mmCIF file of C-alpha atoms in Angstrom:
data_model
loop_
_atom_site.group_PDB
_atom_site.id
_atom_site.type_symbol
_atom_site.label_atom_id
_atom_site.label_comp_id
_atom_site.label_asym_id
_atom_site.label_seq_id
_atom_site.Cartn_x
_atom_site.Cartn_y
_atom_site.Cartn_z
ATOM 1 C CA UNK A 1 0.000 0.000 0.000
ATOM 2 C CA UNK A 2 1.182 2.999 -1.022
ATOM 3 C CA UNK A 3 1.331 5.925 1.466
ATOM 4 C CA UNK A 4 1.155 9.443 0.998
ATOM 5 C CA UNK A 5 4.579 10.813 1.789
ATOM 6 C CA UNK A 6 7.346 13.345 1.105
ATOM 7 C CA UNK A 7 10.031 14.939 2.164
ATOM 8 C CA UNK A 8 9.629 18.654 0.984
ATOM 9 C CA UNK A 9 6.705 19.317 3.426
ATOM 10 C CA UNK A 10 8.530 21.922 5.187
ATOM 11 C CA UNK A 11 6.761 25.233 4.121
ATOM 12 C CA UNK A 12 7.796 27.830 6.976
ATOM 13 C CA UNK A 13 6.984 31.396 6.361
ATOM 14 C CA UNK A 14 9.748 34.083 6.607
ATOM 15 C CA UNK A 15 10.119 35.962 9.931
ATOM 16 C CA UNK A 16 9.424 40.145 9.922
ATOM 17 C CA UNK A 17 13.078 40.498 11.453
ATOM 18 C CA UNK A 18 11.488 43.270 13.959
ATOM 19 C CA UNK A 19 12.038 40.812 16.744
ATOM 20 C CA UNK A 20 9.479 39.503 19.215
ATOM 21 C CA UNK A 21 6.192 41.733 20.302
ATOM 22 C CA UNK A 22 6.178 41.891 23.854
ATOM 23 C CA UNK A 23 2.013 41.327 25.114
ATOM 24 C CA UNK A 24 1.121 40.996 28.685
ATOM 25 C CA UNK A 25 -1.553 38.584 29.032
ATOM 26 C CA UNK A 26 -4.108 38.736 31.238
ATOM 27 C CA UNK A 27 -7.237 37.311 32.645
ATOM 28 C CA UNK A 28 -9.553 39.561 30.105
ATOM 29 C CA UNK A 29 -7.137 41.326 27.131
ATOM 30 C CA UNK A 30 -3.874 41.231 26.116
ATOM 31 C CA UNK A 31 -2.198 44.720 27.214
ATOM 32 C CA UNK A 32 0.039 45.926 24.748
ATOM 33 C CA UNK A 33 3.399 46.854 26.114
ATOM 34 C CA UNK A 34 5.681 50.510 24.886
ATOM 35 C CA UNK A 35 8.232 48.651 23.774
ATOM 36 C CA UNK A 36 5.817 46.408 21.439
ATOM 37 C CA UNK A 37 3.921 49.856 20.568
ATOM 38 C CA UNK A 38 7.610 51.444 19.603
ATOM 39 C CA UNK A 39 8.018 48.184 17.514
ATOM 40 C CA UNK A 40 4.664 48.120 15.900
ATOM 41 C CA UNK A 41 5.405 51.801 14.754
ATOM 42 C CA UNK A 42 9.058 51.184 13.530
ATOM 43 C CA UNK A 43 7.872 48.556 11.320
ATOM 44 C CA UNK A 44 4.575 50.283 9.964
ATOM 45 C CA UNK A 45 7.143 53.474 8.882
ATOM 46 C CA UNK A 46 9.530 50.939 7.218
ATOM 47 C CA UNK A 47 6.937 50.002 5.024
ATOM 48 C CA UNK A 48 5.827 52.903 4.254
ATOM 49 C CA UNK A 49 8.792 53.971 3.054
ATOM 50 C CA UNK A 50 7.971 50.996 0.060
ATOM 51 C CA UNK A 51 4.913 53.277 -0.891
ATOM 52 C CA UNK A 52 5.783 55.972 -2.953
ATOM 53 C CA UNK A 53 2.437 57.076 -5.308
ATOM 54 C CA UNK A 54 0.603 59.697 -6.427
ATOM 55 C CA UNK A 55 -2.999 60.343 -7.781
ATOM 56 C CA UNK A 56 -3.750 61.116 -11.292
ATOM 57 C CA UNK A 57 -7.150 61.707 -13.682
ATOM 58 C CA UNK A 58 -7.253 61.017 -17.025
ATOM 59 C CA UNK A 59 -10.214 61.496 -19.770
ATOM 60 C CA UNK A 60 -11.900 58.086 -21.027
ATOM 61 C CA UNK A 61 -10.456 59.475 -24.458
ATOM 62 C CA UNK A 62 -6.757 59.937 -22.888
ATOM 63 C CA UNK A 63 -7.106 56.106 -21.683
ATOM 64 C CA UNK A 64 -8.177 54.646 -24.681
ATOM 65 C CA UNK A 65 -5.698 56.376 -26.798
ATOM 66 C CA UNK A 66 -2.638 55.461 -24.619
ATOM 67 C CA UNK A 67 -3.851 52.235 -24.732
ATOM 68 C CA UNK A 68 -3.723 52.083 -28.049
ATOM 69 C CA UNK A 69 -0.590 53.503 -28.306
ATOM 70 C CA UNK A 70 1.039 51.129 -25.713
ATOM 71 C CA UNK A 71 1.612 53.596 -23.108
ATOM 72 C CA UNK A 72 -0.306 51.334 -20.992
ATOM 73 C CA UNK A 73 1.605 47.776 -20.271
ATOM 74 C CA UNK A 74 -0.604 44.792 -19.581
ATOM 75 C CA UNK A 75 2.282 42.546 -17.451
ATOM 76 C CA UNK A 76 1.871 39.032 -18.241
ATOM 77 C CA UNK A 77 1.038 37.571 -15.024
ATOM 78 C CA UNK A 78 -2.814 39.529 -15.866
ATOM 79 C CA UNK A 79 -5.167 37.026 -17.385
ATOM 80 C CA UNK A 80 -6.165 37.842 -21.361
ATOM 81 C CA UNK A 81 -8.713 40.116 -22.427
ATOM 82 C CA UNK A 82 -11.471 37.609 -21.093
ATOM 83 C CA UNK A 83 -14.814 40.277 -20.616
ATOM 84 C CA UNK A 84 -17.161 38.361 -22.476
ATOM 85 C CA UNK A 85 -19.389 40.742 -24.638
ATOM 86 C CA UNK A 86 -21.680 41.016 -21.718
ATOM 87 C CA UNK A 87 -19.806 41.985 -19.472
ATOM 88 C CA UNK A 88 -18.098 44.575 -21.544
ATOM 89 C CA UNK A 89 -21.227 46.250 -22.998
ATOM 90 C CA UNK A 90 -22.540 46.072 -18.984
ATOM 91 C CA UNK A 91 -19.458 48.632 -17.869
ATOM 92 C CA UNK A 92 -19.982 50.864 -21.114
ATOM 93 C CA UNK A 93 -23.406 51.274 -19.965
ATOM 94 C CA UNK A 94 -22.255 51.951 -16.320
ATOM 95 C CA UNK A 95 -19.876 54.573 -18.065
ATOM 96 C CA UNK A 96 -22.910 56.166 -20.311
ATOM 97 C CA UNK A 97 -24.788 56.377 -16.979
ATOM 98 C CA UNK A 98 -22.349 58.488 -15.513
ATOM 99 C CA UNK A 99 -21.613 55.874 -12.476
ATOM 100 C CA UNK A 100 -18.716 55.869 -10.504
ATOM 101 C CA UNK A 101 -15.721 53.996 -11.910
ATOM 102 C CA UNK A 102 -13.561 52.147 -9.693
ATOM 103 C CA UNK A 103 -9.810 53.665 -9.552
ATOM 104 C CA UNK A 104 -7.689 52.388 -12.148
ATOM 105 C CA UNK A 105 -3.983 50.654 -10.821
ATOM 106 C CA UNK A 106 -0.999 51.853 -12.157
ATOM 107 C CA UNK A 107 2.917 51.092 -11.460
ATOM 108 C CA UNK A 108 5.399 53.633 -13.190
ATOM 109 C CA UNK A 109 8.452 51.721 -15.483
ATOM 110 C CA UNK A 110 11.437 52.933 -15.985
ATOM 111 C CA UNK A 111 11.225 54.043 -19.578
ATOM 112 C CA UNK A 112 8.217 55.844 -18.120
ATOM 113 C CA UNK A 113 5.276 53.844 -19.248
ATOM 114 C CA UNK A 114 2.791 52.726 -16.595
ATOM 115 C CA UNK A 115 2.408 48.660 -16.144
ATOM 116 C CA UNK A 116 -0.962 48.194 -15.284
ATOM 117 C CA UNK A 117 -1.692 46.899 -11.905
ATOM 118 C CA UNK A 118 -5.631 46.993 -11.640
ATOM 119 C CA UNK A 119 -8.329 47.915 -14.438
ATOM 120 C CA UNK A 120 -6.571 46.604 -17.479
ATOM 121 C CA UNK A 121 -9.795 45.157 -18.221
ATOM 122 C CA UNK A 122 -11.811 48.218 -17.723
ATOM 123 C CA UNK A 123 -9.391 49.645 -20.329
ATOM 124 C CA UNK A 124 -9.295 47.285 -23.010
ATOM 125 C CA UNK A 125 -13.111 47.733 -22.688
ATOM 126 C CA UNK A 126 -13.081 51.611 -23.326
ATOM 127 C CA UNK A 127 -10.262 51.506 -26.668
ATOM 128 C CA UNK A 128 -12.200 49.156 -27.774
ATOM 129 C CA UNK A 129 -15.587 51.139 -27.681
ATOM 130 C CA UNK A 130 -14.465 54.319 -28.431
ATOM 131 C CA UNK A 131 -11.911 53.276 -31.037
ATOM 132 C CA UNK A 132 -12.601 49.649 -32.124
ATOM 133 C CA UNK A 133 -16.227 49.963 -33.113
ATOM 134 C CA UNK A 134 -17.076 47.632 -30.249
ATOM 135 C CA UNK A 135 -21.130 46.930 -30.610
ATOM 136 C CA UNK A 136 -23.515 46.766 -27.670
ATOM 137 C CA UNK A 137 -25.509 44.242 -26.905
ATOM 138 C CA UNK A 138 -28.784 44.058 -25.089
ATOM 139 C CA UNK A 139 -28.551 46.892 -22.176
ATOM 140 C CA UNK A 140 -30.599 46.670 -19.560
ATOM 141 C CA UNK A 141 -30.936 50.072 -18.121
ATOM 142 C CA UNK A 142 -29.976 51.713 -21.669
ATOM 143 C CA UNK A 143 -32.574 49.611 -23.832
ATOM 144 C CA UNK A 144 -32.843 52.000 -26.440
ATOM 145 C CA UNK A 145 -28.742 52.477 -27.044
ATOM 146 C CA UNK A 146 -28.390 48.324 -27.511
ATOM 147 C CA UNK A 147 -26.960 47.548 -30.905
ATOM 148 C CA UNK A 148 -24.787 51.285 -30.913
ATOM 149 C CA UNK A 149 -21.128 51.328 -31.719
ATOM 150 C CA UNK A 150 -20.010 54.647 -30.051
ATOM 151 C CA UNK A 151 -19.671 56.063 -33.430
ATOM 152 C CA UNK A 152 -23.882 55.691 -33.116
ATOM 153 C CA UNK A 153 -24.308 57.719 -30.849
ATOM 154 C CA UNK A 154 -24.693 61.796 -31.168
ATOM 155 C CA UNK A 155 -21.722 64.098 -31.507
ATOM 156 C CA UNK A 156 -22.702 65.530 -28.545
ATOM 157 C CA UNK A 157 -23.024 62.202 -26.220
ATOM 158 C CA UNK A 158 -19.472 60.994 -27.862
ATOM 159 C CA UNK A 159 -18.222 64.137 -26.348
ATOM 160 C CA UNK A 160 -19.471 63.473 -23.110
ATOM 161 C CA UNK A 161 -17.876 60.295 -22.926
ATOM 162 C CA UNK A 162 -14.869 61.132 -24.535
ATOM 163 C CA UNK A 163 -14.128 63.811 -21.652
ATOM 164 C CA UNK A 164 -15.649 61.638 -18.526
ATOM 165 C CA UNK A 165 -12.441 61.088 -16.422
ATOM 166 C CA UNK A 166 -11.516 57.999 -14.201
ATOM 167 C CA UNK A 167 -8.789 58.452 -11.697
ATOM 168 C CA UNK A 168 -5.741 56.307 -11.196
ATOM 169 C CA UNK A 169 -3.237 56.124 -8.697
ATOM 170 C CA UNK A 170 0.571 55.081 -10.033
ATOM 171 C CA UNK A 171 2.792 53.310 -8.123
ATOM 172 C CA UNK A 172 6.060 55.827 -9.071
ATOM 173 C CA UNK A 173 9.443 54.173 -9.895
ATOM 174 C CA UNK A 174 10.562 54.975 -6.559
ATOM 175 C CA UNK A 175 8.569 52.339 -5.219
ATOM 176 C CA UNK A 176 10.189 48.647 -5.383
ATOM 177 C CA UNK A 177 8.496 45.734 -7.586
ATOM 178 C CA UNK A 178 7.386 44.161 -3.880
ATOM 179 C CA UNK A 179 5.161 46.909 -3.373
ATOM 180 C CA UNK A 180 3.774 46.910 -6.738
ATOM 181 C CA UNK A 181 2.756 42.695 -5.579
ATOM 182 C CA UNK A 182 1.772 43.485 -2.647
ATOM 183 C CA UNK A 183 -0.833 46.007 -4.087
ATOM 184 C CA UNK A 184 -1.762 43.402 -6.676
ATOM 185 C CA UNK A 185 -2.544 41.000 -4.348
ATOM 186 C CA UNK A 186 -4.034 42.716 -2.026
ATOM 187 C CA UNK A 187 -6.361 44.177 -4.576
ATOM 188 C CA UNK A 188 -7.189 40.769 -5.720
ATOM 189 C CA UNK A 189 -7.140 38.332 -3.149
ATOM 190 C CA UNK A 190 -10.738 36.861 -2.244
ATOM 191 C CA UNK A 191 -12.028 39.297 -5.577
ATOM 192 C CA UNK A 192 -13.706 38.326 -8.481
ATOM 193 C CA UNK A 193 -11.539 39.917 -10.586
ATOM 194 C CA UNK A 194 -8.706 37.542 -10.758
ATOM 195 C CA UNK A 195 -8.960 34.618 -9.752
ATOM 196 C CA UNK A 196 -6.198 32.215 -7.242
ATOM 197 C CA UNK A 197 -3.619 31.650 -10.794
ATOM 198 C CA UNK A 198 -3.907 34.743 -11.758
ATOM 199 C CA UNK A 199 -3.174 36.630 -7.792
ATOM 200 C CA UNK A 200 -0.102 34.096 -7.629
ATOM 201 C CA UNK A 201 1.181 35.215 -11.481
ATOM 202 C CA UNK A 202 0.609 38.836 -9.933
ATOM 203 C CA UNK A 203 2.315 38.474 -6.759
ATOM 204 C CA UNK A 204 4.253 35.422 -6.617
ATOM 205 C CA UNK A 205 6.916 36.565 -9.608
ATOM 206 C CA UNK A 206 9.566 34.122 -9.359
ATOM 207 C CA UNK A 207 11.171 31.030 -10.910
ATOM 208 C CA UNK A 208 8.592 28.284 -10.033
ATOM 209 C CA UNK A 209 5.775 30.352 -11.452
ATOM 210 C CA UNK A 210 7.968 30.895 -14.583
ATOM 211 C CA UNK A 211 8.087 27.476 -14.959
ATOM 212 C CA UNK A 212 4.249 27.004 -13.812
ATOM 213 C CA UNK A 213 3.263 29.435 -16.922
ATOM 214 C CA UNK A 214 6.221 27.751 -18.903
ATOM 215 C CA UNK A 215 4.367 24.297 -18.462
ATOM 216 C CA UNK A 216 1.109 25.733 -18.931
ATOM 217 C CA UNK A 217 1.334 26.040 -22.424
ATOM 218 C CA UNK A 218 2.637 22.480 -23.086
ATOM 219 C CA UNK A 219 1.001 21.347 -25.828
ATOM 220 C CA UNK A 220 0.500 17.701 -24.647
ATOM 221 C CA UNK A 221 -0.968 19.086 -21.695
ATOM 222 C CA UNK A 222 -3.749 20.629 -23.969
ATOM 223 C CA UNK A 223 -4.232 18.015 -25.117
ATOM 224 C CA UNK A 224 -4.814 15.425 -22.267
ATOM 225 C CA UNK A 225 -6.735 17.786 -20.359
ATOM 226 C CA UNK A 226 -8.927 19.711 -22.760
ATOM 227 C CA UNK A 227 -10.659 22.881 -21.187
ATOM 228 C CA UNK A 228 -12.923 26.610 -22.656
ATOM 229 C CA UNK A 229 -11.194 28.965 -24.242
ATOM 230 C CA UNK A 230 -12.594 31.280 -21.363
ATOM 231 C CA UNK A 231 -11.037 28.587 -18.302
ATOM 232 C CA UNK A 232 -7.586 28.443 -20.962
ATOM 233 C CA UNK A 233 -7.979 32.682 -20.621
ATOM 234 C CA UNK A 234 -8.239 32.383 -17.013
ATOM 235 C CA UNK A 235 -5.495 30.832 -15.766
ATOM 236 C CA UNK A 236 -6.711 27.049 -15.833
ATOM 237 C CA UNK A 237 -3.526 25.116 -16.611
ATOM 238 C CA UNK A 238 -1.308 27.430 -14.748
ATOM 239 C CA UNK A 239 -4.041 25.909 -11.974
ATOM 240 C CA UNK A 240 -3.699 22.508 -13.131
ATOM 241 C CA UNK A 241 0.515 22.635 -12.991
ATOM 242 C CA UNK A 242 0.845 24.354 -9.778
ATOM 243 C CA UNK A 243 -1.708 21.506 -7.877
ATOM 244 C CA UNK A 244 0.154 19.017 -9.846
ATOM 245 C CA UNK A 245 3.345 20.400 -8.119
ATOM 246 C CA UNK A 246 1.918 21.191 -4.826
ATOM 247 C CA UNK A 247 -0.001 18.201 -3.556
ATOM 248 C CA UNK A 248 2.630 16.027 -5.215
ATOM 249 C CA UNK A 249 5.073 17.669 -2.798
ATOM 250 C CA UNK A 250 2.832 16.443 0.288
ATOM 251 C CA UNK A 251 -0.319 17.375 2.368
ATOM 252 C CA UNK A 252 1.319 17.903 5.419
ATOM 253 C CA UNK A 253 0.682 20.823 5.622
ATOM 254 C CA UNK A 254 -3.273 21.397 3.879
ATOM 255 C CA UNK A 255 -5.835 22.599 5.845
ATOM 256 C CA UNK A 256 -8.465 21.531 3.884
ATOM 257 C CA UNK A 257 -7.878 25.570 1.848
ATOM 258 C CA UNK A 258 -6.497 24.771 -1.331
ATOM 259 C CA UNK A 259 -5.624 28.624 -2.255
ATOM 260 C CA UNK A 260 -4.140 29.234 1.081
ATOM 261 C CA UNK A 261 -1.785 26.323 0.829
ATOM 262 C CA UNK A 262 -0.547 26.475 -2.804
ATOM 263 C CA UNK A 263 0.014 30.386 -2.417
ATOM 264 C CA UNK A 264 2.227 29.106 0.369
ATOM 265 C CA UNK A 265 4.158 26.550 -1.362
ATOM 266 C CA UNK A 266 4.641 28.545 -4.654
ATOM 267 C CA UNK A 267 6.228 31.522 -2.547
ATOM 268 C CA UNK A 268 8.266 28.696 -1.201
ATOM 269 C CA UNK A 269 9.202 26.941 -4.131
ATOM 270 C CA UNK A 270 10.093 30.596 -5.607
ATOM 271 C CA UNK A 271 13.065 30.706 -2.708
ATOM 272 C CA UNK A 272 14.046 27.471 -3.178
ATOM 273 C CA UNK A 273 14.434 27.355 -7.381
ATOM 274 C CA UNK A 274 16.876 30.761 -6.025
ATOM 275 C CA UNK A 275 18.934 28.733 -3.666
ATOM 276 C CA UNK A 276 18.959 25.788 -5.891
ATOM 277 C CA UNK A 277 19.062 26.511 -9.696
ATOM 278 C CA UNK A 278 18.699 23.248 -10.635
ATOM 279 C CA UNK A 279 15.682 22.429 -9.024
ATOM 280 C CA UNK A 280 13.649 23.915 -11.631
ATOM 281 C CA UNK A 281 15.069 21.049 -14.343
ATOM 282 C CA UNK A 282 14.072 18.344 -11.674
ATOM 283 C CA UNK A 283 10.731 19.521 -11.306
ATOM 284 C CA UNK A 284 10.525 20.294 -15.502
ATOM 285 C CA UNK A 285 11.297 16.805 -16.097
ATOM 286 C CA UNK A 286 8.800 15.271 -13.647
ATOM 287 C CA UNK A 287 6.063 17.018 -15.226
ATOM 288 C CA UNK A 288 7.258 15.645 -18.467
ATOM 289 C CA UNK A 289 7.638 12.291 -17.422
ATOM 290 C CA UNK A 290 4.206 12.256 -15.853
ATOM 291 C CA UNK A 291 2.635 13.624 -18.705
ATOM 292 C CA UNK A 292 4.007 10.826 -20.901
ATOM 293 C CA UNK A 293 3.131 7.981 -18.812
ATOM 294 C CA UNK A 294 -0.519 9.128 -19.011
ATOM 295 C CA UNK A 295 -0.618 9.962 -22.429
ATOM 296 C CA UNK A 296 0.421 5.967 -22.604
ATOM 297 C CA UNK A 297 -1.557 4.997 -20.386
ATOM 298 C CA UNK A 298 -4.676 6.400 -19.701
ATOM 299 C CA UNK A 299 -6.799 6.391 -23.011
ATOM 300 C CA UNK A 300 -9.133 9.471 -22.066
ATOM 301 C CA UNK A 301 -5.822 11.394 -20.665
ATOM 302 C CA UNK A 302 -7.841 13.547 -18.155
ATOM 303 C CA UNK A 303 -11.182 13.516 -19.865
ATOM 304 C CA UNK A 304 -14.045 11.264 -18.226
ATOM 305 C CA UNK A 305 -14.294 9.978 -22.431
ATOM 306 C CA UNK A 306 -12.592 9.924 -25.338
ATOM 307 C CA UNK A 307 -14.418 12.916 -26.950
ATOM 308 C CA UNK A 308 -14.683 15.036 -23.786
ATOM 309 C CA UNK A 309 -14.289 18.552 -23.427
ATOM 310 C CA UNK A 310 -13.621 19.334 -20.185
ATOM 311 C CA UNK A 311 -11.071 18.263 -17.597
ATOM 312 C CA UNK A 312 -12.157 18.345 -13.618
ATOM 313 C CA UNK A 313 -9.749 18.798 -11.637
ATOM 314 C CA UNK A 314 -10.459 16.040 -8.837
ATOM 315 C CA UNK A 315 -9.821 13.996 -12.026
ATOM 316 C CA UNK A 316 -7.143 15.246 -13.048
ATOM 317 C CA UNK A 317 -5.416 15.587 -9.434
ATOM 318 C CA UNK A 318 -6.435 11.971 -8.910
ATOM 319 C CA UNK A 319 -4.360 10.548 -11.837
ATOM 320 C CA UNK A 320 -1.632 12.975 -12.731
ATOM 321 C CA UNK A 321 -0.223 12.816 -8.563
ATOM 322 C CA UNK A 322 -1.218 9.681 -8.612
ATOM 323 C CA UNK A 323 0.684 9.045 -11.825
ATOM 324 C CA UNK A 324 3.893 10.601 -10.059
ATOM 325 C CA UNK A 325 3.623 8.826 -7.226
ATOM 326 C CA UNK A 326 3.396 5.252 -8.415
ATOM 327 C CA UNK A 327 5.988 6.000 -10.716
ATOM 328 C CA UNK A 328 8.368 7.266 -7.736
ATOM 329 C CA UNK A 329 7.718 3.893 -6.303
ATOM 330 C CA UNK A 330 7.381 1.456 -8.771
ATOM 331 C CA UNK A 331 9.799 3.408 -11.844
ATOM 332 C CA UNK A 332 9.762 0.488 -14.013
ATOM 333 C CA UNK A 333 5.985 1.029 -14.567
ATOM 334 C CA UNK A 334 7.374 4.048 -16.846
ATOM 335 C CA UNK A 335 7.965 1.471 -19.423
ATOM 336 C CA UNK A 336 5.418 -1.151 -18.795
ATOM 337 C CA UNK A 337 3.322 -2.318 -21.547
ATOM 338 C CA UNK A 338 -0.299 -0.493 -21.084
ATOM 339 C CA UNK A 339 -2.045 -3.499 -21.565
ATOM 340 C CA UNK A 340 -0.420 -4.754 -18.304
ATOM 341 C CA UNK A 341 -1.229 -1.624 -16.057
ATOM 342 C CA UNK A 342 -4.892 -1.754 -17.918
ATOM 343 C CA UNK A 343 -6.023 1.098 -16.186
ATOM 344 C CA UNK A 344 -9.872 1.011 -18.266
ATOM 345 C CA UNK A 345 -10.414 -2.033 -15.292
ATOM 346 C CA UNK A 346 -11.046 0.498 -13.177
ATOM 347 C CA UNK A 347 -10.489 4.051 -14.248
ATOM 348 C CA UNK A 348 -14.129 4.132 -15.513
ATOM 349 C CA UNK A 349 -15.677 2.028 -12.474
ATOM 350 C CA UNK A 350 -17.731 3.023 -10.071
ATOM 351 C CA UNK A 351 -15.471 3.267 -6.744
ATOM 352 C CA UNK A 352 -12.889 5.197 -8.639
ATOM 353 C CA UNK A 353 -16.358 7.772 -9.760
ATOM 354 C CA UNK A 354 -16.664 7.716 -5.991
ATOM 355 C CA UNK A 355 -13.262 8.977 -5.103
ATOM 356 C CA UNK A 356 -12.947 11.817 -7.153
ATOM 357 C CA UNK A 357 -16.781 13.578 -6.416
ATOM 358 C CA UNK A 358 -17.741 16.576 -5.578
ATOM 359 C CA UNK A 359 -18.620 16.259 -1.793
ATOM 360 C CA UNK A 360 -15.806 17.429 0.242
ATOM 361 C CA UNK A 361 -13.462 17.463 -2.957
ATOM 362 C CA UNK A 362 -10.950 19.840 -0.881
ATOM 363 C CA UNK A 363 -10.845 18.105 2.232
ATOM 364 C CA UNK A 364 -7.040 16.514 2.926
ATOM 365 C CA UNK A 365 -9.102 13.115 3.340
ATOM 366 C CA UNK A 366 -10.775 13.514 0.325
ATOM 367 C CA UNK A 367 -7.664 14.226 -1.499
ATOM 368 C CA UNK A 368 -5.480 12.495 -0.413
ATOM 369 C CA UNK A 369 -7.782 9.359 -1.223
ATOM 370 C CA UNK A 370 -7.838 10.220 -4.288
ATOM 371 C CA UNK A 371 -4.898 10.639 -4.965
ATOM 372 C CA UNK A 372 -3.819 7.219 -3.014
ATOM 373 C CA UNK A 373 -6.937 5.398 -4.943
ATOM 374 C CA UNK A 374 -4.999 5.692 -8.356
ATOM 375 C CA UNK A 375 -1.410 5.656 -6.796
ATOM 376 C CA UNK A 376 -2.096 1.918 -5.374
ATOM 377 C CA UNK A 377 -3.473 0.681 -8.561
ATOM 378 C CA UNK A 378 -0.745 1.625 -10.703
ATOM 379 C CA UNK A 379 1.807 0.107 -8.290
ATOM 380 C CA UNK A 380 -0.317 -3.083 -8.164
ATOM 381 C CA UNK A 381 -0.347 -3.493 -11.672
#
């Protein structure tokens, strides 16, 4: 029986450096000491010193020019332009309406440029209306403007929206790039603008996650675990890679929060690729291996059939760890006729269905027996 080990479980978190706080417990509330007070303010004027920003406001007409001219950089850790025509013709209506616009997020580059942080899609949205002849669909507040390009509209309303100004606040060079994360995330964490892949491209910059969007676009990948253009947009095999990684490394450490714990061990693995260069062609050539066992293997790759469209992700957590781990203990199965392993004995059957559903899917249990249920099968074949 195969058991659910590893030894790179160890996923401590860096210390502040500002020493211990000093807090006097007591019977009701902890009393805060001066010396933890002095400490608490040292450290909240060292990081303020990171911050250095100011606030601007530009015209809609300004912003959709600049993009256009590629004054505005979309970094690549921000998911494609994904607003499906919905959702894009829903914020032009907002902007019609004269409604508030959220603050756009900007960080200043060197050659003077701003990268943007927050609101690229906000952005994109506007040059393409006001330049693009984007069309509207159905509006629901605006019924009588659906089907307008903004060239439909009157000279007068293109005027109006032309010289409507958002505000933005840039980040300016004098700030580092860890303040420029740190604003990323903490715009984005628990939003529904970006989701889990995309925070950790944002704010976990590093080697691992160059190799996580690296493997991403493997094109046996693709192909094993088919998934929407719209899932592909949003991040969905940089998901699939950095689970594959992560729970493959151990559970020792998952509390049953699958965001919390891979944004943990990708900030780790980030160090560790640093301190170990050639970490990152170990962990390369594991995903390749594992890929091309189950592209041998497994007839349906990740799919639940042949033809399928979709990959989920208990699924394909279930046999691509799975994969890895039987293969760690059993390496001859790497060359193994397929007939022999005959996974289609029980890939398809009903206990197997069992183990990867949807009840509980990120509970450690529940994971891990997934994970185990293929694992052991492999090794006993």
């Amino acid at each position: 029986m195969i058991l659910y080990t590893s030894a790179n479980t160890s996923l401590a978190s860096g210390s502040s450096g500002y020493g211990k706080r000093t807090v006097t417990m007591t019977n009701s509330e902890p009393s805060i000491t001066l010396e933890a007070q002095a400490v608490a303010e040292q450290q909240i004027v060292d990081q303020s010193k990171r911050i250095d920003f100011y606030i601007t406001e530009y015209s809609v007409e300004i912003l959709a020019n600049k993009m256009r001219d590629g004054e505005y950089v979309v970094p690549n850790y921000q998911r494609e332009f994904t607003w499906e025509d919905e959702r894009k013709s829903k914020f032009i209506e907002s902007v019609l309406m004269g409604l508030p616009i959220p603050f756009v997020f900007f960080w200043e580059m060197a050659d003077g440029k701003l990268e943007i942080v927050d609101g690229s899609q906000r952005l994109r949205t506007l040059e393409q209306f006001l330049l693009n002849d984007f069309r509207l669909g159905d509006l629901d507040k605006l019924p009588a403007v659906s089907g307008f390009t903004f060239s439909d509209l009157p000279e007068s309303r293109q005027r109006k929206v032309r010289n409507r100004s958002i505000r933005g606040i840039v980040l300016n060079e004098h700030a580092d790039e860890a303040a420029r994360l740190d604003m990323f995330e903490r715009i984005n964490t628990g939003s529904k603008n970006a989701n889990t892949a995309e925070v950790r491209r944002g704010a976990l910059a590093g080697r691992f996650m160059d190799l996580v969007m690296e493997l991403a676009d493997d094109k046996r990948l693709h192909r094993l675990a088919p998934m929407s253009v719209k899932q592909k947009n949003e991040r969905g095999y940089d998901e699939l890679v950095t689970r594959f990684f992560a729970y493959g490394d151990g559970l020792e450490d998952y509390r049953d929060r699958p965001s919390d714990f891979i944004y943990t061990y990708a900030g780790k693995k980030n160090k560790d690729f640093v301190a170990t260069p050639d970490e990152a062609q170990i962990y390369r050539d594991r995903f390749h291996d594992t890929m091309a066992f189950v592209e041998r293997v497994f007839p349906n790759g990740f799919r639940r059939s042949i033809r399928g469209k979709a990959t989920p992700r208990a699924r394909f957590e279930s046999i691509a760890i799975g994969s890895y781990l039987a293969l760690q203990e059993r390496p001859e199965l790497a060359s193994m006729d397929s007939d022999r392993i005959n996974v289609s004995a029980w890939s398809e059957g009903p206990e197997f269905t069992k183990a990867i559903g949807a009840d509980g899917a990120n509970a450690r249990s529940r994971l891990a027996g997934r994970i185990a249920f293929v694992a052991e099968r492999l090794v006993a074949a």
